[in-house]
Amino acid sequence: MWLLWVVLGIAVIAAMSAGLALGMHLLFPRMSERARVIWASALAAFLPMSLAFGGFFMEANVAQDDFFIATLALVVLSFVILSVCCLPPAWWATTRLARGKDEAPQLDSDDPELIEG
């Protein structure tokens, strides 16, 4: 049963990454595609992990040696989630949205009514 929750959590994080890429495409149309992918995936990865960091730092005893190892493990897990779960959906959504951007619509005739309005 726990595997279902893990898969569901990964799907929610991936959907959040693609949704943030879509929202950034609509809100910041002049932002470069690379920046949009990185910002959307970073937000989607580190917002859920902020709960883990918050819970860890509330209960952590800094004087112990395991504190730095556990903090390093949380940081590594954050970057694994970023690279495996968040970057591909954000990249996919950004490339799908930018498909027809370079092509301008062409008129088939030179009628002045179509050009002038």
Short mmCIF file of C-alpha atoms in Angstrom, two decimals:
data_model
loop_
_atom_site.label_atom_id
_atom_site.label_comp_id
_atom_site.label_asym_id
_atom_site.label_seq_id
_atom_site.Cartn_x
_atom_site.Cartn_y
_atom_site.Cartn_z
CA MET A 1 0.00 0.00 0.00
CA TRP A 2 2.89 2.35 0.72
CA LEU A 3 4.12 1.92 -2.86
CA LEU A 4 0.85 3.36 -4.13
CA TRP A 5 1.36 6.48 -2.00
CA VAL A 6 4.93 6.87 -3.25
CA VAL A 7 3.83 6.62 -6.88
CA LEU A 8 0.95 9.01 -6.23
CA GLY A 9 3.32 11.49 -4.57
CA ILE A 10 5.72 11.33 -7.53
CA ALA A 11 2.82 11.88 -9.93
CA VAL A 12 1.60 14.90 -7.95
CA ILE A 13 5.08 16.43 -7.90
CA ALA A 14 5.48 15.83 -11.64
CA ALA A 15 2.07 17.35 -12.36
CA MET A 16 2.92 20.34 -10.18
CA SER A 17 6.13 20.84 -12.14
CA ALA A 18 4.34 20.75 -15.50
CA GLY A 19 1.58 23.01 -14.17
CA LEU A 20 4.09 25.54 -12.89
CA ALA A 21 5.80 25.52 -16.30
CA LEU A 22 2.43 26.20 -17.93
CA GLY A 23 1.65 28.99 -15.48
CA MET A 24 5.05 30.58 -16.01
CA HIS A 25 4.52 30.35 -19.77
CA LEU A 26 1.31 32.32 -19.38
CA LEU A 27 2.48 34.82 -16.75
CA PHE A 28 6.04 35.41 -18.01
CA PRO A 29 5.94 34.95 -21.80
CA ARG A 30 9.31 36.67 -22.36
CA MET A 31 11.19 34.41 -19.94
CA SER A 32 13.61 32.04 -21.67
CA GLU A 33 12.67 28.39 -21.90
CA ARG A 34 15.68 27.26 -19.88
CA ALA A 35 14.90 29.64 -17.03
CA ARG A 36 11.23 28.61 -17.08
CA VAL A 37 12.14 24.92 -16.83
CA ILE A 38 14.61 25.48 -14.00
CA TRP A 39 12.33 27.76 -11.97
CA ALA A 40 9.24 25.55 -12.38
CA SER A 41 11.07 22.34 -11.52
CA ALA A 42 12.92 23.91 -8.57
CA LEU A 43 9.69 25.23 -7.07
CA ALA A 44 7.96 21.90 -7.59
CA ALA A 45 10.82 20.00 -5.96
CA PHE A 46 11.62 22.22 -3.02
CA LEU A 47 8.11 23.20 -1.91
CA PRO A 48 7.18 19.64 -0.78
CA MET A 49 10.66 19.13 0.64
CA SER A 50 10.27 22.25 2.77
CA LEU A 51 7.93 20.21 4.96
CA ALA A 52 10.63 17.59 5.44
CA PHE A 53 13.27 20.23 6.17
CA GLY A 54 10.96 22.02 8.60
CA GLY A 55 10.10 18.85 10.49
CA PHE A 56 13.72 17.80 10.61
CA PHE A 57 15.01 21.13 11.91
CA MET A 58 12.27 21.35 14.53
CA GLU A 59 13.25 17.99 16.03
CA ALA A 60 16.98 17.89 15.26
CA ASN A 61 19.66 18.02 17.90
CA VAL A 62 22.50 20.01 16.38
CA ALA A 63 25.06 18.74 18.89
CA GLN A 64 24.93 15.18 17.51
CA ASP A 65 27.17 13.98 14.70
CA ASP A 66 24.23 12.56 12.74
CA PHE A 67 22.80 16.04 12.18
CA PHE A 68 25.09 16.86 9.25
CA ILE A 69 24.66 13.44 7.66
CA ALA A 70 20.88 13.71 7.87
CA THR A 71 20.95 17.25 6.49
CA LEU A 72 23.12 16.08 3.61
CA ALA A 73 20.70 13.22 2.96
CA LEU A 74 17.78 15.67 2.76
CA VAL A 75 19.67 17.92 0.35
CA VAL A 76 20.65 14.97 -1.87
CA LEU A 77 17.05 13.72 -1.83
CA SER A 78 15.87 17.18 -2.87
CA PHE A 79 18.21 17.22 -5.85
CA VAL A 80 17.22 13.67 -6.84
CA ILE A 81 13.55 14.69 -6.79
CA LEU A 82 14.47 17.79 -8.80
CA SER A 83 16.39 15.91 -11.48
CA VAL A 84 14.27 12.76 -11.75
CA CYS A 85 10.71 13.88 -11.02
CA CYS A 86 10.56 17.59 -11.83
CA LEU A 87 12.88 18.50 -14.68
CA PRO A 88 11.40 16.14 -17.33
CA PRO A 89 7.74 17.24 -16.93
CA ALA A 90 8.70 20.93 -16.85
CA TRP A 91 10.87 20.50 -19.95
CA TRP A 92 8.14 18.55 -21.74
CA ALA A 93 5.47 21.15 -20.96
CA THR A 94 7.75 24.00 -22.04
CA THR A 95 8.70 22.39 -25.34
CA ARG A 96 5.09 21.50 -26.10
CA LEU A 97 4.00 25.10 -25.47
CA ALA A 98 6.80 26.55 -27.62
CA ARG A 99 6.12 24.44 -30.73
CA GLY A 100 4.38 27.00 -32.94
CA LYS A 101 6.16 30.07 -31.62
CA ASP A 102 8.54 30.54 -34.56
CA GLU A 103 5.91 30.26 -37.27
CA ALA A 104 3.96 33.40 -38.09
CA PRO A 105 0.56 32.98 -39.76
CA GLN A 106 0.68 33.66 -43.49
CA LEU A 107 -2.05 35.20 -45.62
CA ASP A 108 -2.91 33.37 -48.84
CA SER A 109 -4.00 36.50 -50.70
CA ASP A 110 -3.09 40.18 -50.77
CA ASP A 111 -6.63 41.50 -50.42
CA PRO A 112 -6.57 44.93 -48.76
CA GLU A 113 -9.65 44.02 -46.73
CA LEU A 114 -7.78 41.24 -44.96
CA ILE A 115 -4.68 43.34 -44.37
CA GLU A 116 -6.31 46.62 -43.29
CA GLY A 117 -9.19 45.11 -41.40
#
